[in-house]
Amino acid sequence: MGGWLASDVALITGGGSGIGRAVALRFLDEGARVAVLDRDAAQLQEVVEAAGNLGERMLPLTGDVRSPDDLHRAVEATVERFGSLDVLVPNAGIWDHHRSLTGLSGKEMSAAFDEIFDVNVKGYALTVEAAWRELVRSQGNIVMTLSDASFHPDGGGALHTAGAHACLGLLRQFAHELAPRVRVNGVAVGGMRTGLHEAGVEPEDFTGPYVLLASRTNSATVTGAVIPADGGIAQRGSRTPAGGGAL
Ligand SMILES: NC(=O)c1ccc[n+]([C@@H]2O[C@H](COP(=O)([O-])OP(=O)(O)OC[C@H]3O[C@@H](n4cnc5c(N)ncnc54)[C@H](O)[C@@H]3O)[C@@H](O)[C@H]2O)c1
């Protein structure tokens, strides 16, 4: 089997929908064997069916990225089935649906903060914690889904923006701590049509940079890097020129 990821084994969190699903199917096309973890078992089954014959090289795993036990079980199951873990894609996430500072009470903000940071930030940290030993063993790599919100305001509300910035911090620290054995990079995606969002671009359009960064041959010296795949948001702004017009 040819492809840029032939002989590699990947584990993708949030692989049941959106960008995680699209990356899983693209990695299969590139020759990889792919484990997908999601809390939604029905969505995982749909992805395996969408893969057709290539579904034989998929391992669906139900779990929650807030649970260290679920994540350790997922890594163990991946290695037991496929023999190694070469590429980790921390990706599972939720959105704050643009809830602004002025639209939240203190109690609502407190609850929303915990929910967003638990999944989007702690979930990424725990995913890497569960996998780093196998990645050191395989001299593998991590490709995180980051966001335009990792760099700019207005990709969501304050909680989403803060969480996305925090994930950039995780990427940089993990790239430092795991060098030179494990490369750690990210793809900062912009708005796309997924379970979280209704923008016009399809998730498949974002998968190329994941393949490039995951590829040992084509990105051997790249670590701590983020490819912006934001459709030009950095140049034109996220959504609105200013946020305080209604105050
Ligand atoms: N959609 C966009 O426009 C956009 C833009 C920038 C960044 N992102 C990021 O892309 C990533 C994927 O989002 P998406 O747009 O594909 O959303 P999505 O809702 O289509 O997919 C996210 C998947 O994560 C799973 N998930 C959520 N919480 C989980 C948990 N606790 N444990 C296990 N699985 C869980 C969901 O079941 C779902 O299948 C997120 O990190 C998101 O912040 C998305």
GROMACS .gro file of C-alpha atoms and ligand atoms in nm:
model
  291
    1MET     CA    1   0.000   0.000   0.000
    2GLY     CA    2   0.145   0.337  -0.105
    3GLY     CA    3   0.073   0.680   0.037
    4TRP     CA    4   0.251   0.926   0.262
    5LEU     CA    5   0.149   0.739   0.580
    6ALA     CA    6   0.193   0.379   0.464
    7SER     CA    7   0.305   0.164   0.759
    8ASP     CA    8   0.197   0.430   1.013
    9VAL     CA    9  -0.063   0.383   1.285
   10ALA     CA   10  -0.270   0.687   1.390
   11LEU     CA   11  -0.506   0.758   1.679
   12ILE     CA   12  -0.751   1.045   1.629
   13THR     CA   13  -0.978   1.179   1.904
   14GLY     CA   14  -1.316   1.316   1.803
   15GLY     CA   15  -1.288   1.104   1.488
   16GLY     CA   16  -1.663   1.045   1.468
   17SER     CA   17  -1.748   1.379   1.306
   18GLY     CA   18  -1.618   1.689   1.132
   19ILE     CA   19  -1.248   1.744   1.084
   20GLY     CA   20  -1.152   1.434   1.289
   21ARG     CA   21  -1.365   1.214   1.063
   22ALA     CA   22  -1.220   1.376   0.750
   23VAL     CA   23  -0.861   1.332   0.875
   24ALA     CA   24  -0.930   0.966   0.962
   25LEU     CA   25  -1.060   0.891   0.611
   26ARG     CA   26  -0.772   1.084   0.449
   27PHE     CA   27  -0.511   0.900   0.662
   28LEU     CA   28  -0.665   0.569   0.547
   29ASP     CA   29  -0.627   0.685   0.186
   30GLU     CA   30  -0.261   0.762   0.263
   31GLY     CA   31  -0.203   0.402   0.374
   32ALA     CA   32  -0.230   0.439   0.752
   33ARG     CA   33  -0.411   0.214   0.995
   34VAL     CA   34  -0.636   0.438   1.202
   35ALA     CA   35  -0.794   0.419   1.547
   36VAL     CA   36  -1.071   0.671   1.606
   37LEU     CA   37  -1.191   0.760   1.954
   38ASP     CA   38  -1.520   0.940   2.011
   39ARG     CA   39  -1.785   0.950   2.280
   40ASP     CA   40  -2.052   0.889   2.015
   41ALA     CA   41  -2.048   0.518   1.918
   42ALA     CA   42  -2.308   0.559   1.640
   43GLN     CA   43  -2.097   0.824   1.468
   44LEU     CA   44  -1.793   0.600   1.488
   45GLN     CA   45  -1.985   0.318   1.322
   46GLU     CA   46  -2.088   0.556   1.044
   47VAL     CA   47  -1.723   0.650   0.982
   48VAL     CA   48  -1.618   0.285   0.955
   49GLU     CA   49  -1.900   0.229   0.702
   50ALA     CA   50  -1.800   0.544   0.509
   51ALA     CA   51  -1.448   0.400   0.477
   52GLY     CA   52  -1.583   0.105   0.275
   53ASN     CA   53  -1.317  -0.162   0.217
   54LEU     CA   54  -1.060   0.052   0.397
   55GLY     CA   55  -1.271   0.016   0.713
   56GLU     CA   56  -1.076  -0.305   0.777
   57ARG     CA   57  -0.784  -0.080   0.870
   58MET     CA   58  -0.992   0.115   1.124
   59LEU     CA   59  -1.043   0.062   1.495
   60PRO     CA   60  -1.343   0.247   1.646
   61LEU     CA   61  -1.304   0.318   2.018
   62THR     CA   62  -1.574   0.466   2.236
   63GLY     CA   63  -1.444   0.694   2.510
   64ASP     CA   64  -1.435   1.038   2.664
   65VAL     CA   65  -1.124   1.254   2.637
   66ARG     CA   66  -1.184   1.380   2.991
   67SER     CA   67  -1.112   1.029   3.121
   68PRO     CA   68  -0.748   0.921   3.162
   69ASP     CA   69  -0.868   0.558   3.187
   70ASP     CA   70  -1.054   0.578   2.854
   71LEU     CA   71  -0.750   0.731   2.685
   72HIS     CA   72  -0.503   0.478   2.824
   73ARG     CA   73  -0.738   0.198   2.718
   74ALA     CA   74  -0.757   0.350   2.369
   75VAL     CA   75  -0.378   0.366   2.334
   76GLU     CA   76  -0.342   0.007   2.459
   77ALA     CA   77  -0.612  -0.117   2.221
   78THR     CA   78  -0.450   0.063   1.927
   79VAL     CA   79  -0.108  -0.090   1.995
   80GLU     CA   80  -0.258  -0.434   2.059
   81ARG     CA   81  -0.446  -0.426   1.728
   82PHE     CA   82  -0.191  -0.254   1.502
   83GLY     CA   83   0.146  -0.305   1.678
   84SER     CA   84   0.249   0.059   1.736
   85LEU     CA   85   0.132   0.418   1.760
   86ASP     CA   86   0.304   0.660   1.521
   87VAL     CA   87   0.070   0.959   1.487
   88LEU     CA   88  -0.157   1.111   1.751
   89VAL     CA   89  -0.423   1.367   1.655
   90PRO     CA   90  -0.576   1.541   1.959
   91ASN     CA   91  -0.888   1.688   1.801
   92ALA     CA   92  -1.207   1.625   2.003
   93GLY     CA   93  -1.362   1.954   2.100
   94ILE     CA   94  -1.676   2.153   2.174
   95TRP     CA   95  -1.761   2.515   2.095
   96ASP     CA   96  -1.908   2.805   2.292
   97HIS     CA   97  -2.128   2.921   2.001
   98HIS     CA   98  -1.993   3.274   2.020
   99ARG     CA   99  -2.124   3.336   2.374
  100SER     CA  100  -1.980   3.677   2.454
  101LEU     CA  101  -1.866   3.822   2.785
  102THR     CA  102  -2.174   4.046   2.793
  103GLY     CA  103  -2.409   3.755   2.722
  104LEU     CA  104  -2.314   3.542   3.024
  105SER     CA  105  -2.385   3.575   3.396
  106GLY     CA  106  -2.105   3.490   3.634
  107LYS     CA  107  -2.259   3.152   3.713
  108GLU     CA  108  -2.311   3.072   3.345
  109MET     CA  109  -1.954   3.171   3.267
  110SER     CA  110  -1.821   2.955   3.549
  111ALA     CA  111  -2.007   2.647   3.424
  112ALA     CA  112  -1.921   2.713   3.058
  113PHE     CA  113  -1.554   2.771   3.143
  114ASP     CA  114  -1.529   2.434   3.317
  115GLU     CA  115  -1.708   2.256   3.032
  116ILE     CA  116  -1.498   2.410   2.752
  117PHE     CA  117  -1.164   2.380   2.930
  118ASP     CA  118  -1.235   2.024   3.047
  119VAL     CA  119  -1.289   1.895   2.694
  120ASN     CA  120  -1.081   2.127   2.477
  121VAL     CA  121  -0.773   2.184   2.695
  122LYS     CA  122  -0.758   1.912   2.960
  123GLY     CA  123  -0.874   1.663   2.697
  124TYR     CA  124  -0.573   1.748   2.475
  125ALA     CA  125  -0.331   1.730   2.770
  126LEU     CA  126  -0.467   1.393   2.885
  127THR     CA  127  -0.461   1.256   2.529
  128VAL     CA  128  -0.091   1.334   2.500
  129GLU     CA  129  -0.025   1.199   2.850
  130ALA     CA  130  -0.179   0.865   2.756
  131ALA     CA  131   0.018   0.836   2.432
  132TRP     CA  132   0.366   0.986   2.477
  133ARG     CA  133   0.534   0.662   2.587
  134GLU     CA  134   0.427   0.480   2.270
  135LEU     CA  135   0.519   0.783   2.057
  136VAL     CA  136   0.869   0.791   2.208
  137ARG     CA  137   0.899   0.420   2.131
  138SER     CA  138   0.797   0.469   1.767
  139GLN     CA  139   0.971   0.810   1.729
  140GLY     CA  140   0.631   0.925   1.614
  141ASN     CA  141   0.456   1.259   1.611
  142ILE     CA  142   0.156   1.460   1.724
  143VAL     CA  143  -0.060   1.678   1.499
  144MET     CA  144  -0.304   1.884   1.706
  145THR     CA  145  -0.614   2.045   1.567
  146LEU     CA  146  -0.573   2.410   1.659
  147SER     CA  147  -0.790   2.697   1.542
  148ASP     CA  148  -0.783   3.048   1.400
  149ALA     CA  149  -0.899   3.118   1.757
  150SER     CA  150  -0.554   3.003   1.880
  151PHE     CA  151  -0.424   3.334   1.739
  152HIS     CA  152  -0.715   3.574   1.685
  153PRO     CA  153  -1.034   3.692   1.858
  154ASP     CA  154  -1.389   3.629   1.736
  155GLY     CA  155  -1.358   3.266   1.625
  156GLY     CA  156  -1.596   3.209   1.916
  157GLY     CA  157  -1.650   3.377   2.252
  158ALA     CA  158  -1.383   3.447   2.515
  159LEU     CA  159  -1.388   3.093   2.655
  160HIS     CA  160  -1.333   2.932   2.315
  161THR     CA  161  -1.057   3.180   2.229
  162ALA     CA  162  -0.885   3.125   2.564
  163GLY     CA  163  -0.909   2.747   2.529
  164ALA     CA  164  -0.769   2.757   2.176
  165HIS     CA  165  -0.479   2.978   2.290
  166ALA     CA  166  -0.415   2.733   2.576
  167CYS     CA  167  -0.388   2.446   2.327
  168LEU     CA  168  -0.117   2.641   2.143
  169GLY     CA  169   0.065   2.658   2.477
  170LEU     CA  170   0.033   2.282   2.518
  171LEU     CA  171   0.172   2.230   2.168
  172ARG     CA  172   0.478   2.445   2.234
  173GLN     CA  173   0.551   2.292   2.575
  174PHE     CA  174   0.503   1.935   2.452
  175ALA     CA  175   0.723   2.005   2.147
  176HIS     CA  176   0.995   2.116   2.390
  177GLU     CA  177   0.952   1.831   2.638
  178LEU     CA  178   0.928   1.551   2.381
  179ALA     CA  179   1.209   1.670   2.150
  180PRO     CA  180   1.400   1.521   1.980
  181ARG     CA  181   1.208   1.192   1.990
  182VAL     CA  182   0.854   1.309   1.912
  183ARG     CA  183   0.763   1.594   1.677
  184VAL     CA  184   0.466   1.804   1.790
  185ASN     CA  185   0.287   2.026   1.538
  186GLY     CA  186  -0.058   2.166   1.470
  187VAL     CA  187  -0.302   2.269   1.201
  188ALA     CA  188  -0.490   2.591   1.284
  189VAL     CA  189  -0.814   2.537   1.098
  190GLY     CA  190  -1.065   2.809   1.018
  191GLY     CA  191  -1.442   2.783   1.006
  192MET     CA  192  -1.584   2.478   0.828
  193ARG     CA  193  -1.911   2.290   0.805
  194THR     CA  194  -1.911   2.035   1.092
  195GLY     CA  195  -2.118   1.934   1.392
  196LEU     CA  196  -1.997   2.255   1.562
  197HIS     CA  197  -2.019   2.509   1.283
  198GLU     CA  198  -2.199   2.600   0.964
  199ALA     CA  199  -1.934   2.772   0.754
  200GLY     CA  200  -1.925   2.689   0.382
  201VAL     CA  201  -1.593   2.504   0.360
  202GLU     CA  202  -1.596   2.124   0.397
  203PRO     CA  203  -1.363   1.951   0.649
  204GLU     CA  204  -1.200   1.747   0.371
  205ASP     CA  205  -1.045   2.072   0.243
  206PHE     CA  206  -0.834   2.095   0.561
  207THR     CA  207  -0.678   1.748   0.568
  208GLY     CA  208  -0.369   1.804   0.351
  209PRO     CA  209  -0.162   1.984   0.619
  210TYR     CA  210  -0.230   1.698   0.867
  211VAL     CA  211  -0.085   1.449   0.618
  212LEU     CA  212   0.218   1.669   0.555
  213LEU     CA  213   0.296   1.718   0.927
  214ALA     CA  214   0.231   1.352   1.013
  215SER     CA  215   0.462   1.226   0.737
  216ARG     CA  216   0.805   1.117   0.864
  217THR     CA  217   0.950   1.153   0.516
  218ASN     CA  218   0.814   1.497   0.436
  219SER     CA  219   0.831   1.671   0.777
  220ALA     CA  220   1.126   1.501   0.948
  221THR     CA  221   1.270   1.830   1.077
  222VAL     CA  222   0.943   2.011   1.156
  223THR     CA  223   0.839   2.045   1.520
  224GLY     CA  224   0.669   2.316   1.724
  225ALA     CA  225   0.513   2.444   1.402
  226VAL     CA  226   0.156   2.539   1.320
  227ILE     CA  227   0.022   2.548   0.966
  228PRO     CA  228  -0.254   2.809   0.939
  229ALA     CA  229  -0.532   2.658   0.728
  230ASP     CA  230  -0.773   2.940   0.801
  231GLY     CA  231  -0.876   3.050   0.454
  232GLY     CA  232  -0.717   3.392   0.511
  233ILE     CA  233  -0.881   3.481   0.843
  234ALA     CA  234  -0.551   3.629   0.964
  235GLN     CA  235  -0.571   3.877   0.677
  236ARG     CA  236  -0.940   3.961   0.667
  237GLY     CA  237  -1.049   3.915   1.032
  238SER     CA  238  -1.274   3.648   1.178
  239ARG     CA  239  -1.623   3.788   1.152
  240THR     CA  240  -1.673   4.150   1.248
  241PRO     CA  241  -1.440   4.454   1.255
  242ALA     CA  242  -1.530   4.541   1.618
  243GLY     CA  243  -1.726   4.371   1.893
  244GLY     CA  244  -1.847   4.656   2.114
  245GLY     CA  245  -2.094   4.835   1.888
  246ALA     CA  246  -2.400   4.741   2.094
  247LEU     CA  247  -2.263   4.837   2.438
  248LIG     N1  248  -1.577   2.354   1.285
  248LIG     C1  249  -1.499   2.461   1.282
  248LIG     O1  250  -1.530   2.558   1.214
  248LIG     C2  251  -1.372   2.464   1.364
  248LIG     C3  252  -1.289   2.576   1.354
  248LIG     C4  253  -1.172   2.579   1.428
  248LIG     C5  254  -1.136   2.472   1.509
  248LIG     N2  255  -1.219   2.366   1.518
  248LIG     C6  256  -1.177   2.256   1.608
  248LIG     O2  257  -1.183   2.133   1.538
  248LIG     C7  258  -1.199   2.028   1.635
  248LIG     C8  259  -1.307   1.933   1.587
  248LIG     O3  260  -1.429   2.005   1.579
  248LIG     P1  261  -1.536   1.981   1.462
  248LIG     O4  262  -1.569   2.114   1.408
  248LIG     O5  263  -1.489   1.874   1.372
  248LIG     O6  264  -1.661   1.935   1.551
  248LIG     P2  265  -1.758   1.810   1.545
  248LIG     O7  266  -1.862   1.833   1.650
  248LIG     O8  267  -1.803   1.785   1.405
  248LIG     O9  268  -1.663   1.691   1.591
  248LIG     C9  269  -1.613   1.684   1.722
  248LIG    C10  270  -1.619   1.540   1.768
  248LIG    O10  271  -1.564   1.536   1.900
  248LIG    C11  272  -1.644   1.447   1.978
  248LIG     N3  273  -1.633   1.484   2.119
  248LIG    C12  274  -1.676   1.597   2.180
  248LIG     N4  275  -1.650   1.591   2.311
  248LIG    C13  276  -1.589   1.472   2.334
  248LIG    C14  277  -1.537   1.409   2.449
  248LIG     N5  278  -1.548   1.467   2.570
  248LIG     N6  279  -1.479   1.289   2.436
  248LIG    C15  280  -1.471   1.227   2.315
  248LIG     N7  281  -1.519   1.282   2.202
  248LIG    C16  282  -1.577   1.403   2.211
  248LIG    C17  283  -1.786   1.467   1.926
  248LIG    O11  284  -1.868   1.354   1.957
  248LIG    C18  285  -1.762   1.486   1.777
  248LIG    O12  286  -1.769   1.362   1.708
  248LIG    C19  287  -1.233   2.096   1.769
  248LIG    O13  288  -1.117   2.092   1.850
  248LIG    C20  289  -1.268   2.237   1.728
  248LIG    O14  290  -1.239   2.332   1.828
  248LIG    C21  291  -1.335   2.357   1.448
   0.00000   0.00000   0.00000
